[in-house]
Short mmCIF file of C-alpha atoms and ligand atoms in Angstrom, two decimals:
data_model
loop_
_atom_site.label_atom_id
_atom_site.label_comp_id
_atom_site.label_asym_id
_atom_site.label_seq_id
_atom_site.Cartn_x
_atom_site.Cartn_y
_atom_site.Cartn_z
CA MET G 100 55.38 215.95 43.48
CA SER G 101 55.99 214.20 46.42
CA TYR G 102 55.82 215.18 49.98
CA GLU G 103 58.92 217.63 51.33
CA ALA G 104 58.56 218.38 54.68
CA PHE G 105 60.81 221.87 53.40
CA ARG G 106 57.80 223.31 51.61
CA ASP G 107 55.59 223.21 55.34
CA GLU G 108 58.50 225.60 56.90
CA GLU G 109 57.05 228.95 56.30
CA LEU G 110 53.28 228.03 56.57
CA GLY G 111 51.76 229.29 60.10
CA PHE G 112 50.70 226.59 62.97
CA THR G 113 47.16 226.57 61.42
CA THR G 114 47.91 226.54 57.79
CA ARG G 115 49.68 223.68 58.59
CA GLN G 116 47.41 221.49 59.87
CA LEU G 117 45.17 221.40 57.36
CA HIS G 118 47.80 221.20 54.90
CA ALA G 119 51.03 219.58 55.94
CA GLY G 120 52.02 215.82 55.04
CA TYR G 121 49.27 215.62 51.78
CA ASP G 122 49.82 215.64 48.57
CA PRO G 123 46.57 215.52 46.95
CA SER G 124 48.02 214.15 43.45
CA GLU G 125 49.32 210.94 45.31
CA HIS G 126 45.94 209.87 46.16
CA ASN G 127 43.54 210.65 42.92
CA ARG G 128 43.40 214.00 44.04
CA SER G 129 40.82 213.13 46.58
CA LYS G 130 40.56 215.98 48.97
CA ALA G 131 39.80 214.72 52.24
CA VAL G 132 42.62 212.08 53.38
CA PRO G 133 41.35 208.40 52.25
CA ILE G 134 41.22 206.31 54.57
CA TYR G 135 42.93 202.79 53.08
CA GLN G 136 41.06 200.42 55.03
CA THR G 137 43.25 197.31 53.87
CA ALA G 138 44.85 194.97 56.09
CA ALA G 139 47.88 194.58 53.03
CA PHE G 140 49.07 196.50 49.46
CA GLU G 141 50.00 194.48 46.38
CA LEU G 142 53.89 194.36 46.08
CA GLY G 143 53.98 194.44 41.88
CA ASP G 144 57.16 192.39 41.33
CA TYR G 145 60.39 190.40 42.38
CA ASP G 146 62.20 193.37 42.96
CA ARG G 147 60.07 196.20 44.36
CA CYS G 148 59.18 193.48 47.11
CA VAL G 149 63.15 193.21 48.00
CA ARG G 150 63.47 196.58 47.24
CA LEU G 151 60.51 197.15 50.46
CA PHE G 152 62.19 194.83 53.28
CA ASP G 153 65.73 195.62 52.46
CA TYR G 154 64.08 199.27 53.08
CA SER G 155 65.59 201.05 50.49
CA GLU G 156 62.50 201.93 49.12
CA GLU G 157 59.82 203.58 50.69
CA GLY G 158 56.63 202.12 50.65
CA HIS G 159 53.47 200.06 52.22
CA SER G 160 53.13 196.18 52.49
CA TYR G 161 51.16 195.40 55.53
CA VAL G 162 49.58 197.42 57.87
CA ARG G 163 51.34 196.21 61.01
CA PHE G 164 53.98 198.94 60.18
CA SER G 165 52.60 201.55 57.72
CA ASN G 166 49.47 202.46 56.21
CA PRO G 167 48.80 205.85 53.87
CA THR G 168 46.14 207.23 56.20
CA ASN G 169 48.45 207.05 59.28
CA THR G 170 52.01 208.65 57.31
CA VAL G 171 49.87 212.02 56.29
CA LEU G 172 48.94 211.79 60.02
CA GLU G 173 52.43 211.37 60.73
CA ARG G 174 53.88 213.93 58.66
CA ARG G 175 50.96 216.41 59.73
CA ILE G 176 52.09 216.43 63.67
CA ALA G 177 55.73 216.05 63.07
CA SER G 178 55.63 219.25 60.61
CA LEU G 179 53.31 220.88 63.49
CA GLU G 180 55.99 220.21 66.28
CA GLY G 181 58.94 221.32 64.42
CA GLY G 182 60.18 217.51 63.94
CA THR G 183 62.06 214.86 61.63
CA ALA G 184 59.51 212.33 61.87
CA ALA G 185 56.77 210.48 63.81
CA VAL G 186 55.23 207.38 64.45
CA SER G 187 51.50 206.59 65.41
CA PHE G 188 50.02 203.72 68.00
CA ALA G 189 46.91 202.64 69.20
CA SER G 190 46.69 204.46 72.22
CA GLY G 191 48.96 206.70 74.10
CA MET G 192 50.64 203.61 76.25
CA ALA G 193 51.31 201.88 73.17
CA ALA G 194 53.44 205.03 72.71
CA ILE G 195 54.88 205.50 75.57
CA SER G 196 56.03 201.99 76.62
CA GLY G 197 57.07 201.50 72.72
CA THR G 198 59.30 204.81 73.47
CA LEU G 199 60.60 203.18 76.83
CA PHE G 200 61.25 199.76 75.34
CA ASN G 201 63.04 201.37 72.32
CA ILE G 202 65.60 202.79 74.48
CA CYS G 203 66.07 200.71 77.38
CA GLN G 204 67.24 197.55 77.65
CA GLN G 205 67.73 195.33 80.92
CA GLY G 206 69.90 196.96 83.62
CA ASP G 207 68.79 200.46 82.25
CA GLU G 208 67.16 203.11 84.03
CA VAL G 209 64.95 205.63 83.54
CA VAL G 210 64.63 208.74 85.36
CA ALA G 211 61.24 210.46 86.03
CA VAL G 212 59.15 212.64 88.20
CA LYS G 213 56.64 211.61 90.33
CA THR G 214 53.88 213.70 88.74
CA LEU G 215 52.75 211.68 85.92
CA TYR G 216 49.75 210.23 84.46
CA GLY G 217 48.70 206.54 86.36
CA GLY G 218 49.38 205.05 83.35
CA SER G 219 52.84 206.15 82.70
CA THR G 220 53.42 205.89 86.53
CA SER G 221 52.53 202.18 87.05
CA LEU G 222 54.55 200.97 83.61
CA LEU G 223 57.95 202.69 85.14
CA GLU G 224 56.93 201.34 88.69
CA GLY G 225 54.49 198.47 88.08
CA VAL G 226 56.44 196.60 84.99
CA LEU G 227 59.20 197.15 83.35
CA PRO G 228 60.84 196.51 86.62
CA ASP G 229 60.02 192.43 85.57
CA TYR G 230 62.52 193.22 82.23
CA GLY G 231 65.04 194.61 84.54
CA ILE G 232 64.11 198.43 83.66
CA THR G 233 63.87 200.47 87.09
CA CYS G 234 62.85 203.97 87.20
CA ARG G 235 64.92 206.69 89.97
CA TRP G 236 61.92 209.34 90.95
CA VAL G 237 62.90 212.67 91.13
CA GLU G 238 62.77 213.59 94.71
CA ASP G 239 61.98 217.37 94.18
CA GLU G 240 60.84 218.15 90.35
CA ASP G 241 61.21 221.75 91.39
CA ASP G 242 64.84 221.76 91.07
CA PRO G 243 66.71 220.52 88.36
CA ALA G 244 69.68 219.77 91.00
CA SER G 245 67.16 217.00 92.13
CA PHE G 246 67.04 215.90 88.43
CA GLU G 247 71.31 215.31 88.31
CA ALA G 248 71.20 213.61 91.55
CA ALA G 249 69.07 210.98 90.04
CA ILE G 250 71.09 210.59 87.09
CA THR G 251 73.49 207.28 87.51
CA ASP G 252 75.61 205.36 84.60
CA ARG G 253 72.56 203.31 84.10
CA THR G 254 70.41 206.27 83.00
CA ARG G 255 69.32 206.40 79.41
CA ALA G 256 66.32 208.26 79.62
CA VAL G 257 64.55 211.25 81.38
CA TYR G 258 60.69 211.75 81.53
CA ILE G 259 59.16 214.05 82.20
CA GLU G 260 55.51 215.90 81.47
CA CYS G 261 54.56 219.36 79.85
CA LEU G 262 52.33 219.63 83.00
CA GLY G 263 52.07 217.50 86.15
CA ASN G 264 48.36 216.27 86.95
CA PRO G 265 46.47 216.95 88.75
CA GLY G 266 48.39 220.43 90.38
CA MET G 267 49.63 221.93 87.14
CA ASN G 268 53.18 221.32 87.91
CA ILE G 269 55.72 223.07 85.37
CA VAL G 270 59.26 221.32 85.41
CA ASP G 271 62.22 223.90 84.25
CA ILE G 272 62.38 221.88 80.74
CA ARG G 273 65.13 223.54 79.27
CA ALA G 274 67.29 223.70 82.54
CA VAL G 275 66.68 219.36 82.76
CA ALA G 276 67.27 219.33 78.94
CA ASP G 277 71.12 220.44 79.17
CA ILE G 278 71.26 217.90 82.54
CA ALA G 279 69.98 214.98 80.11
CA HIS G 280 72.36 215.84 77.48
CA ALA G 281 75.35 216.93 79.39
CA HIS G 282 74.51 212.93 80.32
CA GLY G 283 74.29 211.86 76.87
CA VAL G 284 71.06 210.50 77.42
CA PRO G 285 67.95 211.81 75.58
CA LEU G 286 64.91 213.96 77.26
CA ILE G 287 61.55 212.89 76.59
CA ILE G 288 58.13 214.59 77.08
CA ASP G 289 54.75 214.07 77.39
CA ASN G 290 53.18 216.91 75.97
CA THR G 291 49.98 215.63 75.40
CA PHE G 292 47.42 218.13 78.50
CA ALA G 293 49.42 221.29 76.09
CA THR G 294 49.56 219.94 72.29
CA PRO G 295 52.55 221.88 69.93
CA TYR G 296 50.43 224.90 70.13
CA LEU G 297 50.80 225.73 73.85
CA LEU G 298 54.50 224.20 74.20
CA ARG G 299 57.42 224.03 71.75
CA PRO G 300 59.42 221.01 73.41
CA PHE G 301 62.04 220.74 70.29
CA GLU G 302 62.77 224.87 70.69
CA THR G 303 63.72 224.06 74.26
CA GLY G 304 66.14 220.71 74.36
CA ALA G 305 63.31 217.61 74.44
CA ASP G 306 64.11 215.03 71.60
CA ILE G 307 61.16 212.91 71.50
CA VAL G 308 57.51 213.67 72.34
CA CYS G 309 54.84 211.37 73.09
CA TYR G 310 51.17 212.38 73.25
CA SER G 311 47.79 210.73 74.61
CA ALA G 312 46.29 211.28 70.98
CA THR G 313 43.30 210.84 72.38
CA LYS G 314 43.03 213.89 74.45
CA TYR G 315 43.21 217.41 72.71
CA LEU G 316 45.14 216.81 69.29
CA ALA G 317 41.73 214.46 68.66
CA GLY G 318 39.48 216.89 70.50
CA HIS G 319 36.41 215.44 70.31
CA GLY G 320 37.03 212.07 72.64
CA THR G 321 35.79 209.80 69.66
CA VAL G 322 39.02 208.10 69.64
CA ILE G 323 42.13 205.65 71.67
CA ALA G 324 45.04 206.82 69.96
CA GLY G 325 49.00 207.77 70.38
CA LEU G 326 51.46 209.85 68.42
CA VAL G 327 55.61 209.88 68.95
CA VAL G 328 57.26 212.69 67.55
CA GLU G 329 61.18 213.21 67.32
CA ASN G 330 63.31 215.87 67.01
CA GLY G 331 66.27 214.20 65.28
CA GLY G 332 69.77 215.62 66.28
CA PHE G 333 70.41 213.30 69.11
CA ASN G 334 73.34 211.17 68.86
CA TRP G 335 72.13 207.66 70.08
CA LEU G 336 76.00 205.92 68.73
CA ASN G 337 77.42 207.68 71.78
CA GLY G 338 78.59 204.17 73.23
CA LYS G 339 74.90 204.04 76.02
CA PHE G 340 72.81 202.25 73.48
CA PRO G 341 73.98 199.47 72.10
CA ALA G 342 70.66 198.59 70.12
CA PHE G 343 71.20 201.56 68.15
CA GLU G 344 74.65 201.08 67.24
CA ARG G 345 73.73 197.28 65.69
CA PHE G 346 70.34 198.78 64.06
CA HIS G 347 72.41 201.46 62.69
CA GLY G 348 74.80 198.86 61.40
CA GLU G 349 72.00 196.86 60.09
CA MET G 350 70.38 199.61 58.13
CA ALA G 351 72.57 202.36 57.21
CA ASP G 352 73.49 200.96 53.86
CA SER G 353 69.69 200.67 52.68
CA ILE G 354 68.61 203.72 54.52
CA GLY G 355 71.10 205.14 53.98
CA GLU G 356 73.24 207.55 56.84
CA GLU G 357 71.90 210.47 56.07
CA VAL G 358 67.89 209.73 57.18
CA LEU G 359 69.23 207.94 60.00
CA ALA G 360 71.69 210.39 61.02
CA ARG G 361 67.45 212.42 61.35
CA GLU G 362 65.04 209.38 61.78
CA MET G 363 67.13 206.80 63.83
CA PHE G 364 64.58 207.24 66.67
CA THR G 365 61.29 206.82 64.86
CA LYS G 366 62.96 204.80 62.15
CA ARG G 367 63.75 201.76 64.71
CA LEU G 368 60.43 202.26 66.55
CA ARG G 369 58.81 201.51 63.85
CA MET G 370 61.02 198.60 62.36
CA ARG G 371 60.77 196.53 65.87
CA SER G 372 57.98 198.31 68.35
CA LEU G 373 55.12 198.12 65.73
CA THR G 374 56.64 195.08 64.08
CA ASP G 375 57.07 192.92 67.19
CA PHE G 376 55.35 194.65 69.23
CA GLY G 377 52.61 195.41 67.22
CA GLY G 378 50.12 198.47 68.58
CA HIS G 379 49.39 200.58 65.22
CA MET G 380 46.66 202.83 64.71
CA SER G 381 44.07 201.54 63.33
CA PRO G 382 43.64 203.93 59.43
CA MET G 383 40.67 204.51 60.59
CA THR G 384 41.71 206.52 64.08
CA ALA G 385 44.14 208.02 61.83
CA PHE G 386 41.23 209.55 59.89
CA PHE G 387 39.31 211.35 63.28
CA LEU G 388 42.65 212.28 64.58
CA LEU G 389 42.97 214.34 61.07
CA GLN G 390 39.77 215.80 61.01
CA GLY G 391 40.59 216.69 65.06
CA LEU G 392 43.95 218.54 64.05
CA GLU G 393 42.36 220.75 61.60
CA THR G 394 40.93 222.70 64.55
CA LEU G 395 43.63 222.03 66.84
CA SER G 396 45.02 226.05 67.59
CA LEU G 397 40.94 227.46 67.27
CA ARG G 398 40.42 224.71 69.91
CA MET G 399 43.26 225.60 72.19
CA ASP G 400 42.83 229.15 72.51
CA ARG G 401 39.54 229.01 73.33
CA HIS G 402 39.87 226.13 75.89
CA VAL G 403 43.14 228.41 77.35
CA SER G 404 40.78 231.33 77.81
CA ASN G 405 38.29 229.79 79.05
CA ALA G 406 40.10 227.92 81.33
CA GLN G 407 41.77 231.59 82.65
CA ARG G 408 38.19 232.66 83.27
CA VAL G 409 37.31 229.70 85.08
CA ALA G 410 40.56 229.49 87.34
CA GLU G 411 39.96 233.43 87.99
CA PHE G 412 36.17 232.72 89.17
CA LEU G 413 36.88 229.58 90.86
CA GLU G 414 39.92 231.53 92.98
CA ALA G 415 37.25 234.84 93.61
CA HIS G 416 34.77 232.41 95.42
CA PRO G 417 34.26 232.02 99.29
CA LEU G 418 33.84 228.35 99.16
CA VAL G 419 37.29 227.68 97.31
CA GLU G 420 40.49 226.92 99.34
CA ARG G 421 42.78 226.42 96.31
CA VAL G 422 42.99 226.48 92.40
CA ASN G 423 46.16 225.41 91.57
CA TYR G 424 46.43 226.67 87.42
CA PRO G 425 49.76 228.27 86.44
CA GLY G 426 47.90 230.95 84.48
CA LEU G 427 47.04 232.49 87.61
CA ALA G 428 49.58 235.48 89.30
CA SER G 429 49.19 233.20 92.83
CA SER G 430 50.79 230.22 91.23
CA ARG G 431 54.45 229.58 91.73
CA TYR G 432 54.50 228.18 88.41
CA HIS G 433 53.43 231.66 87.19
CA GLY G 434 56.55 232.46 85.78
CA LEU G 435 57.44 229.11 84.32
CA ALA G 436 54.55 229.39 82.44
CA GLN G 437 54.84 232.72 81.28
CA ARG G 438 58.51 231.87 79.66
CA TYR G 439 57.23 228.47 78.08
CA PHE G 440 53.59 228.57 77.50
CA PRO G 441 52.94 231.70 76.14
CA LYS G 442 49.91 231.62 74.77
CA GLY G 443 48.36 230.04 77.89
CA PRO G 444 49.14 226.58 80.21
CA GLY G 445 46.67 224.59 79.02
CA ALA G 446 42.71 224.01 80.25
CA ILE G 447 43.07 221.62 83.27
CA LEU G 448 43.05 222.41 86.87
CA SER G 449 42.58 221.52 90.61
CA VAL G 450 40.60 223.32 92.79
CA ASP G 451 40.45 222.09 96.48
CA ILE G 452 37.04 223.08 97.84
CA ALA G 453 36.18 224.26 101.13
CA GLY G 454 33.72 221.79 103.47
CA GLY G 455 36.02 218.91 102.62
CA LYS G 456 34.89 215.96 100.57
CA ARG G 457 31.25 216.27 100.66
CA ALA G 458 31.28 219.85 99.81
CA ALA G 459 33.64 218.89 97.01
CA LEU G 460 31.39 215.40 95.64
CA GLU G 461 27.72 217.74 96.43
CA LEU G 462 29.42 220.54 94.09
CA LEU G 463 30.40 217.82 91.36
CA GLU G 464 27.44 215.95 91.59
CA HIS G 465 25.46 218.62 90.61
CA LEU G 466 27.52 220.31 88.01
CA ARG G 467 25.34 219.92 83.90
CA VAL G 468 27.29 221.48 81.68
CA PHE G 469 30.59 219.51 82.96
CA ASP G 470 30.31 215.94 82.58
CA TYR G 471 31.50 213.75 85.31
CA MET G 472 34.79 211.86 83.21
CA VAL G 473 38.13 210.45 84.16
CA ASN G 474 38.73 211.77 80.32
CA VAL G 475 40.51 214.82 80.24
CA GLY G 476 41.45 217.43 76.47
CA ASP G 477 37.43 216.98 75.00
CA ALA G 478 36.29 220.38 73.77
CA LYS G 479 33.65 219.45 76.36
CA SER G 480 33.90 220.16 79.52
CA LEU G 481 34.62 217.38 82.42
CA ALA G 482 35.02 216.96 86.50
CA VAL G 483 36.76 214.38 88.64
CA HIS G 484 36.81 213.62 91.78
CA PRO G 485 40.67 212.28 91.32
CA ALA G 486 40.94 210.89 94.91
CA SER G 487 38.31 208.32 94.02
CA SER G 488 38.94 207.95 90.60
CA THR G 489 42.27 208.76 88.97
CA HIS G 490 44.25 208.49 91.95
CA PHE G 491 42.49 205.48 93.94
CA SER G 492 45.46 203.05 93.83
CA GLN G 493 47.64 205.63 95.47
CA ILE G 494 48.10 205.71 99.00
CA GLU G 495 47.21 208.76 101.06
CA GLU G 496 51.01 210.56 101.03
CA GLU G 497 51.27 209.69 97.25
CA ARG G 498 47.97 211.37 96.61
CA ALA G 499 48.90 214.61 98.59
CA ALA G 500 52.43 214.77 96.76
CA ALA G 501 50.62 214.85 94.00
CA GLY G 502 48.02 217.85 95.10
CA VAL G 503 45.25 215.35 95.63
CA PHE G 504 43.49 215.46 98.76
CA ASP G 505 39.95 214.19 99.71
CA ASN G 506 38.30 217.21 98.82
CA THR G 507 40.12 218.08 95.49
CA LEU G 508 38.32 218.10 92.26
CA ARG G 509 39.78 218.16 88.92
CA LEU G 510 38.28 219.86 86.13
CA SER G 511 39.20 220.15 82.33
CA VAL G 512 38.27 223.13 80.82
CA GLY G 513 36.00 222.67 77.37
CA ILE G 514 35.07 224.91 74.60
CA GLU G 515 31.52 226.37 75.12
CA ASP G 516 30.47 229.33 76.52
CA ILE G 517 31.93 230.79 79.11
CA LYS G 518 28.82 232.32 80.93
CA ASP G 519 27.33 228.71 80.97
CA LEU G 520 30.69 227.33 82.24
CA LEU G 521 30.46 230.30 85.17
CA GLY G 522 27.23 229.92 85.60
CA ASP G 523 27.12 226.06 86.28
CA LEU G 524 29.64 226.20 88.96
CA GLU G 525 27.62 229.09 90.60
CA GLN G 526 24.72 226.83 90.46
CA ALA G 527 26.30 223.55 91.53
CA PHE G 528 27.98 225.77 94.63
CA GLU G 529 24.39 226.69 95.96
CA HIS G 530 24.01 223.23 96.72
CA ILE G 531 26.91 222.69 99.27
CA ARG G 532 25.37 226.08 101.12
C1 LIG Q 1223 45.19 210.06 78.71
C2 LIG Q 1223 46.81 209.83 79.56
C3 LIG Q 1223 47.78 208.96 78.49
C4 LIG Q 1223 47.43 207.30 78.21
O1 LIG Q 1223 46.74 207.97 76.80
P1 LIG Q 1223 46.03 206.77 76.32
O2 LIG Q 1223 45.45 207.01 74.80
O3 LIG Q 1223 44.44 207.00 77.21
O4 LIG Q 1223 46.50 205.53 76.40
C5 LIG Q 1223 49.15 209.22 78.70
N1 LIG Q 1223 49.66 210.44 79.30
C6 LIG Q 1223 48.66 211.38 79.41
C7 LIG Q 1223 49.20 212.46 80.24
C8 LIG Q 1223 47.35 211.26 80.02
O5 LIG Q 1223 46.62 212.54 79.51
#
C-alpha cells in the first residue's frame, strides 16, 4: 500500500514520530528507513522518463530534487506539523533563504521582527537588499498594531519566530496571522525553538513553518539540517504573487489543480529552489534526523521540565538580576506562553548575572555539565555569553533591544538529571563569591 496521509490522522504525536510517512512494503520490508546513498535513479523506459519530467508521475530521478529517505522524513514532519507537505534542506539557513526566495522578487518587502536568529537578520538586512528585496522591521513586536503599521502594498510575507532569541519573547501569533491574511500575505514562522510538539503554528494561523532541524528535531547535535512545511490553503493566486501564477499555469495540467491547491508552495520550492539553487539535505542526514525525531516528544517533555526547574532556581538565586523564561509567572510573556505553549515554552532561557560581565564569565567558565557552546537545542545542556559570540556583530543598542547585556548568559537546558544541572550551577556560582 502506498503512503496515504489520512492514515496518520488518528494516531497520536508520539506514534507518528515513530511511524508516519513510512511504509516498509515499499522498501523491501526494512524496518529502519533505508539510506538511499545514490546520486541518481534509473529512469526505466522512455515513457516513464517523460512522465517524471513533466511531473505527471511522482518518482525520483536525481538527488538534488528528491530521495526516498528524504521523502519519508518530509512526510513525517508534515504529519507531525499537521501540514500538507514539506521539503528538506541542507541547513536551517538554506530552508529560510529558500522560503524567502520562493515568495519574493525584486521590489518586494518582508515584514519581520527584530529578535530573529542572527543568520536570519543578516540575510534580511545584508543579503536580500542586494536582490531588491527589503525588510521592514516591526517597531514593537509585543503590539500587533505595530505589524499592521509595517505592512505596505509591497509586503509579500510576515516573518516571525516562535520564541525570540535570547529573551524568549512571544509574539501573539493569532493576531499577527489575522493581520497578514487581511493583507493577502502569508505568515512564516521559524519554529526551531519550540518544535511541533510544543507549538502548533498551523492551528494558530501560520502558513509556512521553517526549521533549523540541527537543533531539537535532530536532538543529538550530529547534523546540520533544515525543513520547510506548508499548511496548504493559502491563496497564492490572489494577484500578489506573479511567480506562483506562472508556476500554476505551467503545472496545472500535469500536477493537477487539487494537488496544487494543497501543496503549491512546497512544489515550487522543490522545482525551483532545490532544482536551481541546490541545497537539498543529504540522505544520510535525513536518516540521522529520522533517528532523532523518534524521541522528540519524550525529549521535549524532559527539556521543558528541566528548564522550568533551572529558571526557578536561577530566579531565586541572590547573584541573579533577572531570568527571561516565559514559564515563570514573573515573565511578561507568561500569559501568551500559557495560551500558545500548553506543554511549556521550550528550554532556552537567558539570565543576567549580578556583578556584571566579570561575574557572568566567571560562572560560565566554571560550569562543568553545561558545555560552553553557541549551539542550542542539543540533548546536552549548553551555555554561552551572547554579547561576545552570537550577538557580537551587533552594536550595543541592538543588543540591548534583544535583551543582550554584558552580564547576560543564554542557557539551552538539556535532558540530564536535574540534580546535576542545579548542582553544576550551584558550584559555579560559588566561584563568583
Ligand atoms: C540555528 C538556527 C537557524 C539556522 O539553522 P542552521 O541549521 O544552523 O542553518 C535558524 N533559526 C533558528 C531559530 C536557529 O536556532
